[in-house]
Short mmCIF file of C-alpha atoms and ligand atoms in Angstrom, two decimals:
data_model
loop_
_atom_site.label_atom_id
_atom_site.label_comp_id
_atom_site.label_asym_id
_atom_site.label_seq_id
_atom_site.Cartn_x
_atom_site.Cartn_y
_atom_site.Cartn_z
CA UNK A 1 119.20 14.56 16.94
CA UNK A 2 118.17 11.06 17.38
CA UNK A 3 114.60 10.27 16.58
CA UNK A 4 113.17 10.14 20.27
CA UNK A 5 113.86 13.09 21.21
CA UNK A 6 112.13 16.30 21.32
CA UNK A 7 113.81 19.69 22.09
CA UNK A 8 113.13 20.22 26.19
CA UNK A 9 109.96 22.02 26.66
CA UNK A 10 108.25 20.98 23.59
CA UNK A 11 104.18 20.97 23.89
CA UNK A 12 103.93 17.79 21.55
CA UNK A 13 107.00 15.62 23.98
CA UNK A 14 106.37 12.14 25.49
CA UNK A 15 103.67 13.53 27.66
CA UNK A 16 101.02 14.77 25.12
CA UNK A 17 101.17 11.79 22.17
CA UNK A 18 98.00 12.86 20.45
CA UNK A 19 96.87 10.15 17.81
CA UNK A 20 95.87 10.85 14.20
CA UNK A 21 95.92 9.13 10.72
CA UNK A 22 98.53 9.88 8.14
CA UNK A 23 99.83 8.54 4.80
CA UNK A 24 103.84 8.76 4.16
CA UNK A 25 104.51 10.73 1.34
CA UNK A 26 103.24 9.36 -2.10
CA UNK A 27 101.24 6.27 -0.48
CA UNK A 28 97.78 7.69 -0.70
CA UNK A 29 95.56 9.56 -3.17
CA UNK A 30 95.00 8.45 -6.53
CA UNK A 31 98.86 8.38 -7.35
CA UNK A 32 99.77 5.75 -4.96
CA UNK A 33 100.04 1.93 -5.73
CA UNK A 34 96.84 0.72 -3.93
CA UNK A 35 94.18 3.54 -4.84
CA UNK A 36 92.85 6.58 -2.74
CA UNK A 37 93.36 5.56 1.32
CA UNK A 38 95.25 2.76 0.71
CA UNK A 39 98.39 4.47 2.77
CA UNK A 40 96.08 5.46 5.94
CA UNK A 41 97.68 4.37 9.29
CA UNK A 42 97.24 5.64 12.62
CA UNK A 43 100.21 7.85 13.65
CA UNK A 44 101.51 9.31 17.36
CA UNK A 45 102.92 12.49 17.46
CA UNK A 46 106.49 13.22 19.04
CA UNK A 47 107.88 16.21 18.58
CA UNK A 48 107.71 17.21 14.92
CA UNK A 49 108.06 13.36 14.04
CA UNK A 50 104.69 10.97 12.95
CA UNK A 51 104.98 7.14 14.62
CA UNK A 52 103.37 4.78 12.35
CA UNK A 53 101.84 3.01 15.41
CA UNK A 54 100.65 0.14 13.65
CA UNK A 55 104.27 -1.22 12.21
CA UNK A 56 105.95 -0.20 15.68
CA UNK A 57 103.02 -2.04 17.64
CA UNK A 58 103.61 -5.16 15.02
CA UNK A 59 107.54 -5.00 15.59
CA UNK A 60 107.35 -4.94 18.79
CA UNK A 61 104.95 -7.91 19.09
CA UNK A 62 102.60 -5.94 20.76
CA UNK A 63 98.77 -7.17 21.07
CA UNK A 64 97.78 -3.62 20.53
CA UNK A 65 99.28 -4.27 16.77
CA UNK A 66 95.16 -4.77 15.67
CA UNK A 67 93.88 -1.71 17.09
CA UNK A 68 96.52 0.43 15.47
CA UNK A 69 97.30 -1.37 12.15
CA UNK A 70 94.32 0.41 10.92
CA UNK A 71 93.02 3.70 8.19
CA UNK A 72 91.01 5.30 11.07
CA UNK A 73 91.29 5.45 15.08
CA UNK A 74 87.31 4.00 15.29
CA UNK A 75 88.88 0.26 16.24
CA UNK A 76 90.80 2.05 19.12
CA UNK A 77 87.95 4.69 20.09
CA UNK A 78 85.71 1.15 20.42
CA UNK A 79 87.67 -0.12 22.77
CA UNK A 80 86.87 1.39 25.81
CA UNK A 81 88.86 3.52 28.69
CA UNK A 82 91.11 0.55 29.96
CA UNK A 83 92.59 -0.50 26.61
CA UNK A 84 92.48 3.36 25.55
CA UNK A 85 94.87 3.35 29.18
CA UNK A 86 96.58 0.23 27.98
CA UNK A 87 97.64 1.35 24.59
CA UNK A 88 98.81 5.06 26.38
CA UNK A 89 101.29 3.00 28.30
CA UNK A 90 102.76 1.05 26.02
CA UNK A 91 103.07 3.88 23.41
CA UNK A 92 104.64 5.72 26.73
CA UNK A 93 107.32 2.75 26.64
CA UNK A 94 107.88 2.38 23.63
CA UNK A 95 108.72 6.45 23.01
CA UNK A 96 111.27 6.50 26.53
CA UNK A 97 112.83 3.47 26.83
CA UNK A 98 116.09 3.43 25.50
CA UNK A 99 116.19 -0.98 24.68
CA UNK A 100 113.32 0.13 21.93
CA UNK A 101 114.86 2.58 20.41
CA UNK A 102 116.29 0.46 17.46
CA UNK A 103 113.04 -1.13 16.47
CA UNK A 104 111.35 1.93 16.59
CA UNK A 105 113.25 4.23 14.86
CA UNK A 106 112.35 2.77 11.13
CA UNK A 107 108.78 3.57 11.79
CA UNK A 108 109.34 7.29 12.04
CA UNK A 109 107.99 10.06 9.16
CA UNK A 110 108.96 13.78 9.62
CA UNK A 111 105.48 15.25 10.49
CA UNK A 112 106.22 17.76 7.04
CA UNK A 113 106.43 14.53 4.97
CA UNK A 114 103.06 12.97 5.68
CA UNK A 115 99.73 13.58 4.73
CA UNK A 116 97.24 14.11 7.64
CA UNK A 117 93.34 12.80 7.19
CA UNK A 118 90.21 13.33 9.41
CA UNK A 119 91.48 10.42 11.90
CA UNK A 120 88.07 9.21 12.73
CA UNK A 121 84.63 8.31 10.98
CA UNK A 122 82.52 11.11 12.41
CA UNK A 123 79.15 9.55 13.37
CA UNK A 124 76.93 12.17 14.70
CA UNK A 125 77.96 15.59 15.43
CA UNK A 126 76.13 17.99 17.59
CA UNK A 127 77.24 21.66 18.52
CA UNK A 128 76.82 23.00 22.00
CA UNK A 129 76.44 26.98 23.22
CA UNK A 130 78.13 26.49 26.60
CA UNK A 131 80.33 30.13 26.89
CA UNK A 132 78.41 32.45 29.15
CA UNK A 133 80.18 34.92 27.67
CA UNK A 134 80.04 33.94 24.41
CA UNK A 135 75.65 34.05 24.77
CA UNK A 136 75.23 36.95 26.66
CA UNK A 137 77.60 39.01 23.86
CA UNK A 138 75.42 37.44 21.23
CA UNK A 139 72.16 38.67 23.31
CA UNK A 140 73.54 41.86 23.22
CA UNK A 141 74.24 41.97 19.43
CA UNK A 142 70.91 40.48 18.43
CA UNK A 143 68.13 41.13 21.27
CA UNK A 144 69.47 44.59 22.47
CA UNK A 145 66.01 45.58 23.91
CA UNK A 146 65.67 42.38 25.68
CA UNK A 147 65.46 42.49 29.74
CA UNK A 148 68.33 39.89 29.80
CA UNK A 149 71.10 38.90 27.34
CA UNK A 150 70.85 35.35 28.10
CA UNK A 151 67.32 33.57 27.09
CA UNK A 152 65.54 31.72 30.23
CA UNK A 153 66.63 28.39 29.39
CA UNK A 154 70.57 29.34 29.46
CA UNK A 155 71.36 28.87 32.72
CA UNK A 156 69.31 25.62 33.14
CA UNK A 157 70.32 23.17 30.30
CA UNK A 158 73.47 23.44 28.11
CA UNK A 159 71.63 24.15 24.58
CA UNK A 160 72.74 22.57 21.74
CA UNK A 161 71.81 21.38 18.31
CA UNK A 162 72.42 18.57 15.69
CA UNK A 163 75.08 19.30 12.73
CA UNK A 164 75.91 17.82 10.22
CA UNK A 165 78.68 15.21 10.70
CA UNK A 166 79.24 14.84 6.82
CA UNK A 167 80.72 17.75 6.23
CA UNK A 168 83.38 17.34 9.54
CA UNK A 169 87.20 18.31 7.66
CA UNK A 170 90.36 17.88 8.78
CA UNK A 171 92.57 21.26 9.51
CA UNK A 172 94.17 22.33 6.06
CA UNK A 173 90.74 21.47 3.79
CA UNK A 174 90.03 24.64 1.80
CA UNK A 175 86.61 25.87 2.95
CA UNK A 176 84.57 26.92 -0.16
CA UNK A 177 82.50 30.19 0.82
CA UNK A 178 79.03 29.22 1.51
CA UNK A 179 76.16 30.48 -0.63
CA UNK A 180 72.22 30.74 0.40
CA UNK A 181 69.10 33.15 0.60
CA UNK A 182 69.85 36.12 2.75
CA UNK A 183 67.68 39.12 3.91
CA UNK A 184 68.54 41.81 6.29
CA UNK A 185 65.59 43.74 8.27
CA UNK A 186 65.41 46.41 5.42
CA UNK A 187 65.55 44.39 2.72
CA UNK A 188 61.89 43.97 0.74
CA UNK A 189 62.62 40.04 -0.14
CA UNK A 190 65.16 37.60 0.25
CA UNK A 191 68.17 37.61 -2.27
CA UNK A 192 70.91 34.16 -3.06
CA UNK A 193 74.15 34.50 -3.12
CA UNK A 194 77.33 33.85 -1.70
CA UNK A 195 77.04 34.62 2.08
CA UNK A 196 78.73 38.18 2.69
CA UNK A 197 79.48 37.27 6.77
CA UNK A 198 81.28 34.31 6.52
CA UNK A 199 82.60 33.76 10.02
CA UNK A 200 84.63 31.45 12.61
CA UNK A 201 83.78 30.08 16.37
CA UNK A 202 86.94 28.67 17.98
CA UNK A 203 85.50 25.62 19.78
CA UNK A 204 87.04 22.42 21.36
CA UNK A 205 85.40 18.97 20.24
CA UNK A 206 84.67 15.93 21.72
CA UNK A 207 84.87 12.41 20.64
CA UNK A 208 83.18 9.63 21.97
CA UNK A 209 85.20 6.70 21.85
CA UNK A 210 82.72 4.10 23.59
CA UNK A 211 79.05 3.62 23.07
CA UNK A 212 75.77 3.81 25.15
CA UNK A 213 72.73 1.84 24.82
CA UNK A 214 69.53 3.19 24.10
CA UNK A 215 67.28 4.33 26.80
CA UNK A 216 70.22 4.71 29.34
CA UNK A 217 71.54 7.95 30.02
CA UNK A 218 75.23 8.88 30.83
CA UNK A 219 75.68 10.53 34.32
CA UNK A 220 78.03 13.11 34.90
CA UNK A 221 80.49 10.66 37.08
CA UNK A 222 80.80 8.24 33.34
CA UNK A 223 82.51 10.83 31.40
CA UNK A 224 86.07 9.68 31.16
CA UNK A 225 84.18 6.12 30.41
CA UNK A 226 83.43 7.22 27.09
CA UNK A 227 84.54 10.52 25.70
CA UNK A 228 88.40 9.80 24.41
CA UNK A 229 89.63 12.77 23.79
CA UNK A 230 89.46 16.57 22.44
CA UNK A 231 90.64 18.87 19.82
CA UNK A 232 90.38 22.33 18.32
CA UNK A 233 87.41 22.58 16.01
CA UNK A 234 86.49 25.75 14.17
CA UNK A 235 82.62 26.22 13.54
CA UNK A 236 82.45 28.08 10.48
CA UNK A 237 79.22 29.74 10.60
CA UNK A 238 77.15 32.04 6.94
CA UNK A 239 75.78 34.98 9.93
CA UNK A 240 73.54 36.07 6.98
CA UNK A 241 72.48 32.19 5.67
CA UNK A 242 71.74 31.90 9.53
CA UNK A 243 69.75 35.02 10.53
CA UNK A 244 67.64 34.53 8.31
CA UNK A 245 67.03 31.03 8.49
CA UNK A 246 67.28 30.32 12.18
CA UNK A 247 63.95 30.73 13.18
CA UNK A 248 62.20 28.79 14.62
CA UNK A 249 64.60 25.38 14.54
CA UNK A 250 67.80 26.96 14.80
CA UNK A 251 71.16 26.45 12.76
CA UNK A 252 70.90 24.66 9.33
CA UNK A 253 72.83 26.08 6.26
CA UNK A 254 74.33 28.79 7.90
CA UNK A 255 76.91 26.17 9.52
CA UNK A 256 76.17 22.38 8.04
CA UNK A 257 78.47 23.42 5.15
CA UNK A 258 82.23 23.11 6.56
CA UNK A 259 83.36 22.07 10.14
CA UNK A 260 87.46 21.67 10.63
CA UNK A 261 88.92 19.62 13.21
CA UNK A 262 92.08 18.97 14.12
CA UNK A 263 94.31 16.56 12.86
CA UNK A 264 95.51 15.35 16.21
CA UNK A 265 93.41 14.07 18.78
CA UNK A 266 94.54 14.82 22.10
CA UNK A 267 93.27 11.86 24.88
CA UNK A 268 92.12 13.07 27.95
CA UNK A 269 94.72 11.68 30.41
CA UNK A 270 97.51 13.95 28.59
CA UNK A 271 94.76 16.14 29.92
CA UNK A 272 94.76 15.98 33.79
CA UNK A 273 97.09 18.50 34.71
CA UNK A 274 94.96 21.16 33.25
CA UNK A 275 91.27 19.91 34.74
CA UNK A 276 90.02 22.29 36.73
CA UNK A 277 86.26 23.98 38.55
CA UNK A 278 84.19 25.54 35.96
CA UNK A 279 82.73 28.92 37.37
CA UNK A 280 80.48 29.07 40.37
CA UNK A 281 76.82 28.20 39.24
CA UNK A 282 74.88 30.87 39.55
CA UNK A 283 71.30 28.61 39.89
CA UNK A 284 70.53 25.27 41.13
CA UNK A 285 71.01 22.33 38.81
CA UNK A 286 68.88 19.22 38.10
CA UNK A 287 70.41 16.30 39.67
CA UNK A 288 71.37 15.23 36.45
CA UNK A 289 73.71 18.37 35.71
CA UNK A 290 74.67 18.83 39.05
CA UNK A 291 78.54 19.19 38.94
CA UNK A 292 78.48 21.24 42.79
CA UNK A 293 78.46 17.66 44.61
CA UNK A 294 81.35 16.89 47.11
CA UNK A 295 83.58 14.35 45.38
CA UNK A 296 82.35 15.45 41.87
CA UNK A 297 85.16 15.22 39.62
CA UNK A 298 86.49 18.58 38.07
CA UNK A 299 84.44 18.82 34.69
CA UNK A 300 86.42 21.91 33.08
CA UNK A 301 89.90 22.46 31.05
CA UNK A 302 91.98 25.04 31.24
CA UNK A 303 93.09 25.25 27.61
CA UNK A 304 94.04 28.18 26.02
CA UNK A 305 93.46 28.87 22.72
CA UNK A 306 94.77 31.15 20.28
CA UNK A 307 93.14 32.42 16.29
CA UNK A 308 95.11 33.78 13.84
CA UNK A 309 94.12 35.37 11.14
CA UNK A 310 96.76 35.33 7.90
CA UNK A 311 98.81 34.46 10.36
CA UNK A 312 97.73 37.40 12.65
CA UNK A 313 96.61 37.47 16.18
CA UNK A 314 93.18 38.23 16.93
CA UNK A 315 91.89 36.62 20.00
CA UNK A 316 93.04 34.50 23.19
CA UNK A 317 89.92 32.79 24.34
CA UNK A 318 90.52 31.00 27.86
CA UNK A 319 88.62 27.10 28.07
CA UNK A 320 88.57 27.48 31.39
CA UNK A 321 85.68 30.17 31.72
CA UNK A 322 82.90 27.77 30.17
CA UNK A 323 80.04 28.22 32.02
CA UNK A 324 78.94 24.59 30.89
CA UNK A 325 81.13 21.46 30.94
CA UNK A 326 81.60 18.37 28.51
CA UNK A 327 80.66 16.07 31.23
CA UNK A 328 77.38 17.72 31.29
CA UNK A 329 77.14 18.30 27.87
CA UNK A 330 77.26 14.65 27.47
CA UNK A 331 74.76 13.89 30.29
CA UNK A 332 72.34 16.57 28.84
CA UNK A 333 72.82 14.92 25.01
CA UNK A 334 72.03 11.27 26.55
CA UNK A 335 69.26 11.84 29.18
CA UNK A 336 66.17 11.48 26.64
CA UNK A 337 67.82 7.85 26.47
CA UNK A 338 69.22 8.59 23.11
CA UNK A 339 72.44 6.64 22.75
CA UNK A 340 76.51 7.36 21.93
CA UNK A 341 78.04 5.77 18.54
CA UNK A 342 81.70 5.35 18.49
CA UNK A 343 82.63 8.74 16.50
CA UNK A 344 80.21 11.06 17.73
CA UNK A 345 81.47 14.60 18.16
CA UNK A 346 80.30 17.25 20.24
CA UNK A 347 81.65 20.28 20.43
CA UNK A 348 81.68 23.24 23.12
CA UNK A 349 80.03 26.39 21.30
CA UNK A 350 82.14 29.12 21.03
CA UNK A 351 84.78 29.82 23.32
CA UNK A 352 84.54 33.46 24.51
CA UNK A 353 86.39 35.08 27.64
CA UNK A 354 85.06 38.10 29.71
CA UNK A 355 87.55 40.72 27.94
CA UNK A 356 87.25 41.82 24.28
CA UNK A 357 90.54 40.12 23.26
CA UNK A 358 88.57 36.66 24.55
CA UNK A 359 86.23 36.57 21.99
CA UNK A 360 85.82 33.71 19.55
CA UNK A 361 84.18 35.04 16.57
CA UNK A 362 84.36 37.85 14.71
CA UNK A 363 80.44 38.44 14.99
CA UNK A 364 81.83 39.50 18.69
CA UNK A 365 85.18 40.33 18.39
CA UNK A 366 83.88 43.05 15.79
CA UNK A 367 80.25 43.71 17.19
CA UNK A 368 78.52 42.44 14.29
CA UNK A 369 80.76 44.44 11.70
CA UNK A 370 80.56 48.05 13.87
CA UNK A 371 84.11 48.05 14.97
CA UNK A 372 86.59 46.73 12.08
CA UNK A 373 89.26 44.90 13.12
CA UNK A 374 92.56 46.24 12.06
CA UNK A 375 94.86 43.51 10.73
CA UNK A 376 98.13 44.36 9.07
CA UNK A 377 96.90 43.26 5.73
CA UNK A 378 93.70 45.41 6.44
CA UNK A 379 90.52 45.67 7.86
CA UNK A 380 88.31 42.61 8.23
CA UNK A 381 84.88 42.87 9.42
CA UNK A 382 83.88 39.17 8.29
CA UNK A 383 86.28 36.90 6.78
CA UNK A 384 87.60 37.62 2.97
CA UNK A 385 88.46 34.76 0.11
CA UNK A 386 92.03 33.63 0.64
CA UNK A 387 91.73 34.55 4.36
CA UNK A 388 93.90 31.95 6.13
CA UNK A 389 91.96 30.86 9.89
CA UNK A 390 94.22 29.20 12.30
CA UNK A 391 93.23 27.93 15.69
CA UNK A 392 96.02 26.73 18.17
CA UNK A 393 95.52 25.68 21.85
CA UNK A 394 98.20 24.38 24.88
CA UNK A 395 97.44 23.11 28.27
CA UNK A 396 99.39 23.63 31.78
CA UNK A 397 100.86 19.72 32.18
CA UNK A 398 103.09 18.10 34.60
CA UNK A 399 105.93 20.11 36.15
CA UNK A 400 105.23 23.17 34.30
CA UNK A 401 105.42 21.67 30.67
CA UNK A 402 102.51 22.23 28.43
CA UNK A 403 100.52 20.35 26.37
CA UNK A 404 99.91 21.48 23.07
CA UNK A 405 96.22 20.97 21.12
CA UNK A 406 96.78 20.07 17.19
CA UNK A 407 96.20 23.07 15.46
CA UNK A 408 93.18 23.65 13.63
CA UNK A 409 93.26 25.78 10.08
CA UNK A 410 91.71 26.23 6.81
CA UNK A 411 91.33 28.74 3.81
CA UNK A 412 88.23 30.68 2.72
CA UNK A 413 88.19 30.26 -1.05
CA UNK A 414 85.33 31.78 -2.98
CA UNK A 415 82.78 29.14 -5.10
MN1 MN B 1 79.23 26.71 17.13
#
């Protein structure tokens, strides 16, 4: 098959060309002739193929050579939506039309040849709790007595927290299991040791591509301005480390010691087709959050996601039903005035449908370790060493095609 094309129907064709940062085989690490990272380039996906965007951009004498001759995609996130637009459409060209095929070919690696790095410098990361579902099954779990499963807050402000944006990994980094003090209700004092409910949120991240300045917020409408794209991003999450630490400033070693993202990061206009109306608010909004005006751009995505367990399926949770969306995620994050850094990531909170096969944890999907799930390799309550997490994701595009999400996986291995 010649190198351009991609089997008919594939999710990662000439309509999705997600961007990450690669080394060909034997160019980086310690091993290769110019030290660790010396091979980095930014890649496109086609099909099962890697395009070394840089060379192809130089070959071609394109002006975009700068922005994509580079170890990390910050140069291009900097740039703003209209070259972010401008590169799309030349990389569009370059992959259809049939007088570039020649140049273009060298600059091809099979995608099972390369090696695949975080593709951007993560500046701050913050973690959002945006599935209504997802909150009120965790009110359930945790305040069973209370009057509502959602706190009083939830429906008013998309609640978040800061993370820790050092320990950000690309899919396929072994995740060593987490240790830290521990103490459940009946225990007489606090023990250490490696946490014994080691668990997963299937999420969808965020990266800001162009900055803000201090003091001025982003409004809903400014989105697309300066969030460049999405991918799958797996929260990893110590239940024990965290429910005992949690109170009262919320999440700290319980999550800040692994968080995988994709390799690929999907940009938001391979993203249109599958925009769509979050679900009917159920209480006014501050002006600032209100998404309910006439004109107001759809703010959700209707990606569907998929986690695998050893290869197993375990849950289908559905984008689409998050009760909060990244546009006012951002706008919440930046009203104080505090301002975006090229390489900030936010991500959604865990995606969780209405039905039980919707859930994106195992904290939900098995009640807080009541109801096993039953996996053909056995019976997991809270993830094992050598347990194998896999998150997956495509989106409705043009003409019924779809639009596949990098995938997002990584092993539990014990300390
Ligand atoms: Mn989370």
């Amino acid at each position: 098959m010649p190198p351009f094309d991609v089997p008919e129907g594939d999710p990662f064709g000439p309509h999705n060309l997600p961007y990450g940062v690669f080394s060909p085989a034997g160019a980086d690490g310690p091993a290769g002739p110019a030290g660790p990272g010396a091979g980095r380039r930014v890649g496109v996906r086609l099909g099962d193929r890697v395009l070394d965007a840089g060379a192809a951009a130089r070959a071609l004498g394109s002006p975009y050579a700068s922005l994509l001759a580079r170890p990390s995609l910050n140069p291009l996130l900097a740039a703003g939506r209209t070259t972010w637009s401008d590169v799309r459409r030349a990389l569009t060209a370059w992959l259809t039309v049939p007088s570039h095929r020649e140049t273009i070919e060298p600059f091809f690696h099979p995608l099972s040849s390369v090696a695949l790095h975080l593709p951007f410098e993560v500046a701050d990361y913050v973690d959002f709790y945006s599935s209504e579902h997802h909150a009120r099954n965790v009110g359930r779990i945790f305040r069973p007595d209370a009057a509502d499963s959602l706190t009083p807050n939830w429906k008013h402000l998309p609640i978040g927290y800061h993370g820790r944006a050092g320990t950000v990994v690309v899919s396929g980094t072994d995740v060593v299991r987490p240790s830290g003090q521990r103490k459940g209700p009946a225990d007489p004092a606090p023990v250490f040791g490696p946490s014994v409910r080691l668990d997963i949120e299937a999420e969808v991240g965020f990266v800001v591509g162009a900055p803000s300045r201090p003091g001025t917020p982003v409004p809903l409408a400014d989105f697309r301005e300066h969030v460049f794209g999405l991918c799958l991003l797996n929260d990893w999450s110590a239940r024990d480390i965290q429910a005992w630490e949690y109170v009262p400033l919320g999440p700290f070693l319980g999550k800040s010691f692994a968080t995988s993202v994709s390799a690929w990061i999907t940009p938001l206009e391979a993203l249109d087709e599958a925009r769509t109306a979050p679900p009917a608010r159920t209480h006014p909004l501050l002006p600032y959050l209100d998404d309910s005006a006439p004109g107001t751009e759809p703010g959700g995505y209707d990606l569907r996601i998929g986690v695998e367990i050893n290869g197993h399926a375990v849950s289908g949770p559905p984008f689409s039903a998050m009760y909060w969306t990244a546009a006012q995620q951002l706008a919440h994050l930046t009203v104080n005035g505090a301002s975006l850094r090229t390489g900030d990531l936010y991500a959604s909170g865990t995606v969780s449908g209405p039905d039980p096969d919707q859930r994106g944890s195992l904290l939900e999907l098995t009640w807080n370790g009541r109801d096993p799930l039953e996996l053909p390799d056995g019976k997991r309550t809270f993830l094992e060493d050598g347990d194998v997490v896999t998150l997956s994701a495509w989106a409705p595009g043009a003409g019924g095609t779809r639009v596949g999400l990098g995938e997002v996986t990584g092993r539990v291995v014990a300390r």
